[in-house]
mmCIF file of C-alpha atoms in Angstrom:
data_model
loop_
_atom_site.group_PDB
_atom_site.id
_atom_site.type_symbol
_atom_site.label_atom_id
_atom_site.label_comp_id
_atom_site.label_asym_id
_atom_site.label_seq_id
_atom_site.Cartn_x
_atom_site.Cartn_y
_atom_site.Cartn_z
ATOM 1 C CA MET A 14 148.227 161.282 82.013
ATOM 2 C CA GLU A 15 145.403 162.262 79.729
ATOM 3 C CA GLY A 16 146.176 159.305 77.471
ATOM 4 C CA LYS A 17 146.111 156.940 80.440
ATOM 5 C CA GLU A 18 142.808 158.347 81.659
ATOM 6 C CA GLU A 19 141.340 157.783 78.204
ATOM 7 C CA ASP A 20 142.578 154.176 78.259
ATOM 8 C CA VAL A 21 140.913 153.652 81.621
ATOM 9 C CA LYS A 22 137.628 155.020 80.293
ATOM 10 C CA LEU A 23 137.802 152.754 77.262
ATOM 11 C CA GLY A 24 138.631 149.754 79.436
ATOM 12 C CA ALA A 25 135.756 150.470 81.772
ATOM 13 C CA ASN A 26 133.302 150.615 78.887
ATOM 14 C CA LYS A 27 134.737 147.730 76.919
ATOM 15 C CA PHE A 28 132.669 145.048 78.662
ATOM 16 C CA SER A 29 129.643 147.107 79.525
ATOM 17 C CA GLU A 30 127.262 144.384 78.325
ATOM 18 C CA ARG A 31 128.612 141.582 80.482
ATOM 19 C CA GLN A 32 125.934 139.561 82.234
ATOM 20 C CA PRO A 33 125.756 140.096 86.013
ATOM 21 C CA ILE A 34 126.470 137.116 88.244
ATOM 22 C CA GLY A 35 124.695 135.845 91.324
ATOM 23 C CA THR A 36 121.181 136.930 92.171
ATOM 24 C CA SER A 37 121.500 140.080 90.084
ATOM 25 C CA ALA A 38 121.544 137.893 86.981
ATOM 26 C CA GLN A 39 117.881 137.127 87.594
ATOM 27 C CA THR A 40 116.620 140.651 86.943
ATOM 28 C CA ASP A 41 113.515 140.972 84.794
ATOM 29 C CA LYS A 42 114.332 144.400 83.351
ATOM 30 C CA ASP A 43 114.849 143.060 79.840
ATOM 31 C CA TYR A 44 112.942 139.784 80.068
ATOM 32 C CA LYS A 45 109.333 138.764 80.563
ATOM 33 C CA GLU A 46 108.081 135.284 81.314
ATOM 34 C CA PRO A 47 106.232 133.655 78.407
ATOM 35 C CA PRO A 48 102.537 133.124 79.128
ATOM 36 C CA ALA A 49 101.539 129.786 80.631
ATOM 37 C CA ALA A 50 100.043 127.237 78.272
ATOM 38 C CA PRO A 51 96.257 126.850 78.579
ATOM 39 C CA PHE A 52 95.156 123.895 80.667
ATOM 40 C CA PHE A 53 92.987 122.567 77.861
ATOM 41 C CA GLU A 54 93.322 123.680 74.243
ATOM 42 C CA PRO A 55 90.774 121.968 71.947
ATOM 43 C CA GLY A 56 91.922 124.110 69.019
ATOM 44 C CA GLU A 57 95.141 122.103 68.897
ATOM 45 C CA LEU A 58 93.189 119.094 67.677
ATOM 46 C CA LYS A 59 92.575 120.912 64.383
ATOM 47 C CA SER A 60 96.235 121.728 63.795
ATOM 48 C CA TRP A 61 98.528 119.568 61.674
ATOM 49 C CA SER A 62 101.528 120.672 63.741
ATOM 50 C CA PHE A 63 99.884 119.010 66.768
ATOM 51 C CA TYR A 64 99.730 115.627 65.044
ATOM 52 C CA ARG A 65 103.143 116.080 63.462
ATOM 53 C CA ALA A 66 104.608 116.587 66.931
ATOM 54 C CA GLY A 67 102.904 113.410 68.170
ATOM 55 C CA ILE A 68 104.280 111.429 65.230
ATOM 56 C CA ALA A 69 107.757 112.786 66.002
ATOM 57 C CA GLU A 70 107.417 111.580 69.603
ATOM 58 C CA PHE A 71 106.273 108.155 68.394
ATOM 59 C CA VAL A 72 109.174 107.716 65.980
ATOM 60 C CA ALA A 73 111.756 109.039 68.444
ATOM 61 C CA THR A 74 110.585 106.700 71.229
ATOM 62 C CA PHE A 75 110.462 103.796 68.775
ATOM 63 C CA LEU A 76 114.083 104.386 67.771
ATOM 64 C CA PHE A 77 115.079 104.915 71.394
ATOM 65 C CA LEU A 78 113.714 101.517 72.478
ATOM 66 C CA TYR A 79 115.078 99.747 69.421
ATOM 67 C CA ILE A 80 118.684 100.844 69.951
ATOM 68 C CA THR A 81 118.768 100.702 73.739
ATOM 69 C CA VAL A 82 116.997 97.369 74.271
ATOM 70 C CA LEU A 83 119.171 95.741 71.606
ATOM 71 C CA THR A 84 122.222 97.061 73.433
ATOM 72 C CA VAL A 85 120.983 95.690 76.761
ATOM 73 C CA MET A 86 120.326 92.286 75.252
ATOM 74 C CA GLY A 87 123.689 92.226 73.522
ATOM 75 C CA VAL A 88 125.378 92.645 76.887
ATOM 76 C CA SER A 89 123.082 90.090 78.554
ATOM 77 C CA GLN A 90 123.730 87.322 76.023
ATOM 78 C CA SER A 91 127.531 87.489 76.240
ATOM 79 C CA LYS A 92 129.250 84.987 78.547
ATOM 80 C CA SER A 93 132.123 87.388 79.116
ATOM 81 C CA LYS A 94 131.291 90.984 80.028
ATOM 82 C CA CYS A 95 134.764 91.953 78.810
ATOM 83 C CA ALA A 96 133.664 91.045 75.287
ATOM 84 C CA THR A 97 130.752 93.513 75.369
ATOM 85 C CA VAL A 98 130.265 97.217 75.910
ATOM 86 C CA GLY A 99 129.226 96.479 79.503
ATOM 87 C CA ILE A 100 127.256 98.783 81.806
ATOM 88 C CA GLN A 101 129.167 101.813 80.518
ATOM 89 C CA GLY A 102 128.159 100.969 76.960
ATOM 90 C CA ILE A 103 124.504 100.553 77.954
ATOM 91 C CA ALA A 104 124.612 103.935 79.681
ATOM 92 C CA TRP A 105 126.185 105.506 76.592
ATOM 93 C CA ALA A 106 123.512 103.941 74.367
ATOM 94 C CA PHE A 107 120.717 105.479 76.425
ATOM 95 C CA GLY A 108 122.415 108.854 76.852
ATOM 96 C CA GLY A 109 123.647 109.018 73.264
ATOM 97 C CA MET A 110 120.247 108.205 71.810
ATOM 98 C CA ILE A 111 118.581 110.858 73.943
ATOM 99 C CA PHE A 112 121.189 113.383 72.810
ATOM 100 C CA ALA A 113 120.613 112.533 69.134
ATOM 101 C CA LEU A 114 116.822 112.290 69.317
ATOM 102 C CA VAL A 115 116.341 115.473 71.342
ATOM 103 C CA TYR A 116 118.514 117.281 68.803
ATOM 104 C CA CYS A 117 116.406 115.899 65.934
ATOM 105 C CA THR A 118 112.940 116.466 67.402
ATOM 106 C CA ALA A 119 113.287 119.488 69.699
ATOM 107 C CA GLY A 120 112.134 121.874 66.973
ATOM 108 C CA ILE A 121 109.058 119.764 66.194
ATOM 109 C CA SER A 122 107.697 118.414 69.467
ATOM 110 C CA GLY A 123 110.145 119.656 72.072
ATOM 111 C CA GLY A 124 111.928 116.290 72.097
ATOM 112 C CA HIS A 125 110.365 114.840 75.242
ATOM 113 C CA ILE A 126 110.611 111.084 74.399
ATOM 114 C CA ASN A 127 109.545 110.380 77.987
ATOM 115 C CA PRO A 128 106.165 110.681 79.745
ATOM 116 C CA ALA A 129 107.912 111.845 82.925
ATOM 117 C CA VAL A 130 109.488 114.780 81.063
ATOM 118 C CA THR A 131 106.121 115.587 79.502
ATOM 119 C CA PHE A 132 104.448 115.419 82.920
ATOM 120 C CA GLY A 133 107.022 117.742 84.500
ATOM 121 C CA LEU A 134 106.662 120.289 81.707
ATOM 122 C CA PHE A 135 102.877 120.061 81.951
ATOM 123 C CA LEU A 136 103.015 120.838 85.683
ATOM 124 C CA ALA A 137 105.135 123.878 84.843
ATOM 125 C CA ARG A 138 102.447 124.969 82.333
ATOM 126 C CA LYS A 139 104.784 124.592 79.367
ATOM 127 C CA LEU A 140 102.183 122.634 77.395
ATOM 128 C CA SER A 141 98.465 121.933 77.593
ATOM 129 C CA LEU A 142 96.817 118.825 79.019
ATOM 130 C CA THR A 143 95.633 117.982 75.509
ATOM 131 C CA ARG A 144 99.179 117.886 74.151
ATOM 132 C CA ALA A 145 100.606 116.187 77.248
ATOM 133 C CA VAL A 146 98.167 113.261 77.072
ATOM 134 C CA PHE A 147 98.669 112.909 73.313
ATOM 135 C CA TYR A 148 102.445 112.888 73.711
ATOM 136 C CA MET A 149 102.306 110.226 76.431
ATOM 137 C CA ILE A 150 100.101 107.976 74.325
ATOM 138 C CA MET A 151 102.373 108.291 71.294
ATOM 139 C CA GLN A 152 105.489 107.732 73.406
ATOM 140 C CA CYS A 153 104.064 104.529 74.866
ATOM 141 C CA LEU A 154 102.958 103.248 71.462
ATOM 142 C CA GLY A 155 106.387 103.991 70.013
ATOM 143 C CA ALA A 156 108.072 102.170 72.895
ATOM 144 C CA ILE A 157 105.876 99.090 72.446
ATOM 145 C CA CYS A 158 106.638 98.983 68.721
ATOM 146 C CA GLY A 159 110.369 99.460 69.297
ATOM 147 C CA ALA A 160 110.528 96.599 71.810
ATOM 148 C CA GLY A 161 108.399 94.479 69.473
ATOM 149 C CA VAL A 162 110.870 94.904 66.615
ATOM 150 C CA VAL A 163 113.710 93.847 68.928
ATOM 151 C CA LYS A 164 111.780 90.695 69.852
ATOM 152 C CA GLY A 165 111.237 90.009 66.144
ATOM 153 C CA PHE A 166 115.002 90.173 65.543
ATOM 154 C CA GLN A 167 115.954 88.100 68.575
ATOM 155 C CA GLY A 168 113.248 85.439 68.346
ATOM 156 C CA ASP A 169 110.876 84.439 71.146
ATOM 157 C CA ASN A 170 113.173 82.023 72.983
ATOM 158 C CA ARG A 171 116.273 84.218 73.046
ATOM 159 C CA TYR A 172 114.254 87.329 73.838
ATOM 160 C CA GLU A 173 112.608 85.725 76.862
ATOM 161 C CA MET A 174 115.820 84.064 78.044
ATOM 162 C CA LEU A 175 117.647 87.423 78.031
ATOM 163 C CA GLY A 176 114.890 89.208 79.942
ATOM 164 C CA GLY A 177 113.579 91.358 77.107
ATOM 165 C CA GLY A 178 115.253 94.470 78.456
ATOM 166 C CA ALA A 179 112.452 94.773 81.035
ATOM 167 C CA ASN A 180 113.003 96.869 84.154
ATOM 168 C CA VAL A 181 112.837 95.052 87.491
ATOM 169 C CA VAL A 182 114.134 95.783 90.970
ATOM 170 C CA ASN A 183 117.293 93.654 91.142
ATOM 171 C CA ASN A 184 118.050 91.074 93.818
ATOM 172 C CA GLY A 185 119.410 92.547 97.022
ATOM 173 C CA TYR A 186 117.285 95.679 96.755
ATOM 174 C CA THR A 187 113.785 96.355 98.060
ATOM 175 C CA LYS A 188 110.980 97.990 96.114
ATOM 176 C CA GLY A 189 111.541 101.042 98.309
ATOM 177 C CA ASP A 190 115.163 101.159 97.143
ATOM 178 C CA GLY A 191 114.032 100.949 93.550
ATOM 179 C CA LEU A 192 111.397 103.634 94.040
ATOM 180 C CA GLY A 193 113.926 105.991 95.620
ATOM 181 C CA ALA A 194 116.428 105.388 92.826
ATOM 182 C CA GLU A 195 113.780 106.131 90.189
ATOM 183 C CA ILE A 196 112.627 109.300 91.957
ATOM 184 C CA ILE A 197 116.132 110.720 92.297
ATOM 185 C CA GLY A 198 117.212 109.631 88.823
ATOM 186 C CA THR A 199 114.179 111.224 87.193
ATOM 187 C CA PHE A 200 114.657 114.360 89.272
ATOM 188 C CA VAL A 201 118.188 114.697 87.855
ATOM 189 C CA LEU A 202 116.904 114.247 84.301
ATOM 190 C CA VAL A 203 113.896 116.572 84.480
ATOM 191 C CA TYR A 204 115.776 119.247 86.402
ATOM 192 C CA THR A 205 118.418 119.160 83.663
ATOM 193 C CA VAL A 206 115.689 119.486 81.027
ATOM 194 C CA PHE A 207 114.275 122.569 82.762
ATOM 195 C CA SER A 208 117.696 124.159 83.125
ATOM 196 C CA ALA A 209 118.839 123.371 79.578
ATOM 197 C CA THR A 210 115.650 124.713 77.982
ATOM 198 C CA ASP A 211 115.031 127.654 80.305
ATOM 199 C CA ALA A 212 113.457 130.474 78.277
ATOM 200 C CA LYS A 213 115.294 133.173 80.208
ATOM 201 C CA ARG A 214 118.675 131.562 79.563
ATOM 202 C CA ASN A 215 117.763 131.143 75.905
ATOM 203 C CA ALA A 216 117.017 134.858 75.659
ATOM 204 C CA ARG A 217 120.276 135.792 77.362
ATOM 205 C CA ASP A 218 122.677 133.230 75.878
ATOM 206 C CA SER A 219 122.185 132.402 72.207
ATOM 207 C CA HIS A 220 124.225 129.191 72.451
ATOM 208 C CA VAL A 221 121.956 127.556 75.046
ATOM 209 C CA PRO A 222 119.256 126.179 72.653
ATOM 210 C CA ILE A 223 121.935 124.572 70.472
ATOM 211 C CA LEU A 224 123.666 122.895 73.402
ATOM 212 C CA ALA A 225 120.489 121.776 75.201
ATOM 213 C CA PRO A 226 120.518 118.133 73.963
ATOM 214 C CA LEU A 227 124.049 117.613 75.292
ATOM 215 C CA PRO A 228 123.432 118.060 79.047
ATOM 216 C CA ILE A 229 120.132 116.188 78.761
ATOM 217 C CA GLY A 230 121.810 113.199 77.138
ATOM 218 C CA PHE A 231 124.689 113.374 79.597
ATOM 219 C CA ALA A 232 122.265 113.387 82.532
ATOM 220 C CA VAL A 233 120.654 110.205 81.182
ATOM 221 C CA PHE A 234 124.112 108.634 80.823
ATOM 222 C CA LEU A 235 125.129 109.447 84.396
ATOM 223 C CA VAL A 236 121.848 108.296 85.928
ATOM 224 C CA HIS A 237 122.172 104.963 84.107
ATOM 225 C CA LEU A 238 125.691 104.469 85.426
ATOM 226 C CA ALA A 239 124.383 104.952 88.969
ATOM 227 C CA THR A 240 121.117 103.013 88.894
ATOM 228 C CA ILE A 241 121.527 100.144 86.407
ATOM 229 C CA PRO A 242 122.618 97.877 89.303
ATOM 230 C CA ILE A 243 119.438 98.762 91.236
ATOM 231 C CA THR A 244 116.573 98.824 88.727
ATOM 232 C CA GLY A 245 118.175 98.583 85.306
ATOM 233 C CA THR A 246 117.260 102.285 85.200
ATOM 234 C CA GLY A 247 113.791 103.238 84.086
ATOM 235 C CA ILE A 248 113.335 107.028 84.567
ATOM 236 C CA ASN A 249 111.084 106.731 81.516
ATOM 237 C CA PRO A 250 107.679 105.051 81.953
ATOM 238 C CA ALA A 251 107.270 104.512 78.209
ATOM 239 C CA ARG A 252 110.587 102.653 78.028
ATOM 240 C CA SER A 253 109.563 100.443 80.973
ATOM 241 C CA LEU A 254 106.037 99.848 79.621
ATOM 242 C CA GLY A 255 107.153 98.933 76.120
ATOM 243 C CA ALA A 256 109.650 96.338 77.338
ATOM 244 C CA ALA A 257 107.212 94.938 79.939
ATOM 245 C CA ILE A 258 104.359 94.484 77.459
ATOM 246 C CA ILE A 259 106.489 92.669 74.887
ATOM 247 C CA TYR A 260 108.323 90.580 77.508
ATOM 248 C CA ASN A 261 105.086 89.981 79.479
ATOM 249 C CA LYS A 262 106.347 87.952 82.444
ATOM 250 C CA ASP A 263 104.980 88.119 85.977
ATOM 251 C CA HIS A 264 108.175 89.332 87.656
ATOM 252 C CA ALA A 265 108.363 92.284 85.257
ATOM 253 C CA TRP A 266 104.805 93.323 86.124
ATOM 254 C CA ASP A 267 105.321 92.821 89.875
ATOM 255 C CA ASP A 268 107.681 95.796 90.026
ATOM 256 C CA HIS A 269 106.177 97.783 87.182
ATOM 257 C CA TRP A 270 104.418 100.350 89.369
ATOM 258 C CA VAL A 271 107.841 101.503 90.607
ATOM 259 C CA PHE A 272 108.692 102.665 87.077
ATOM 260 C CA TRP A 273 105.602 104.878 86.848
ATOM 261 C CA VAL A 274 105.294 106.233 90.373
ATOM 262 C CA GLY A 275 109.028 106.944 90.754
ATOM 263 C CA PRO A 276 109.502 108.905 87.518
ATOM 264 C CA PHE A 277 106.288 110.906 87.951
ATOM 265 C CA VAL A 278 107.151 111.850 91.538
ATOM 266 C CA GLY A 279 110.703 112.768 90.499
ATOM 267 C CA ALA A 280 109.417 114.866 87.596
ATOM 268 C CA ALA A 281 106.939 116.676 89.855
ATOM 269 C CA LEU A 282 109.654 117.474 92.409
ATOM 270 C CA ALA A 283 111.952 118.773 89.673
ATOM 271 C CA ALA A 284 109.189 121.000 88.285
ATOM 272 C CA VAL A 285 108.432 122.437 91.716
ATOM 273 C CA TYR A 286 112.117 122.953 92.521
ATOM 274 C CA HIS A 287 112.908 124.727 89.258
ATOM 275 C CA GLN A 288 109.800 126.865 88.982
ATOM 276 C CA ILE A 289 109.401 127.848 92.642
ATOM 277 C CA ILE A 290 112.872 127.668 94.196
ATOM 278 C CA ILE A 291 115.231 128.402 91.320
ATOM 279 C CA ARG A 292 113.115 130.717 89.179
ATOM 280 C CA ALA A 293 110.749 131.934 91.946
ATOM 281 C CA ILE A 294 108.098 132.462 89.283
ATOM 282 C CA PRO A 295 105.072 132.560 91.672
ATOM 283 C CA PHE A 296 106.741 135.360 93.671
ATOM 284 C CA LYS A 297 107.606 137.661 90.808
ATOM 285 C CA THR A 298 105.778 140.964 90.489
ATOM 286 C CA ARG A 299 103.316 140.884 87.637
ATOM 287 C CA ASP A 300 102.582 143.923 85.566
#
């Protein structure tokens, strides 16, 4: 009996460091929230790492537009959809590029590659206004350059005939439908970004930072599958702006506001939901 009692004691202590589940997992006994980023940080303008991060966002968004718009146009120019990668292939191109680019740039700039993501993280005080504005500018410039290179490859006539990869609200849907699709799609993306990069989860589970690009890319893939038939899927104002500027046709600009308002509203809702509802950060006791 003594031997059995000893086995029971050993078994009881064997997994003493298991993480609690449910609400008890959110205890702050061994974790403190990182301080909020300053609203305005002029000192960043003197740091090379600040500009390096902006360059990383520019290059990543450039590559993102180059690969994805070429994929869209490859599907558009084929007479038989069975001979192309189809909608699933377009969704994989967008999701796969986000997965790869977030993995490559996360350690430099955070791997935003999207003004809506930057806006959501800014609202959550994860970065300063200075950095947020700089990121958005570099993302938009990268997107314009990426779409411009695609037009150079395709030629003016073919590029315009195939629609230039520009986002528009498709026939059979209203602008309200498109706006709703963009809000919900961006909410899914930005909420996934918050969850995958959560500092508390990173502190608790060492594998989370490594795996973060995977759910983010997969979220982009799934949202594209759902909303390509409605809007072509924006959820990224830089992507929509770059294609619209290079394509530069009236019908692309008519709907363009949808691809800024929708993603920014969706990002704001995701930030509020994660920070206030999920993490309850405003209600935590401060030392």
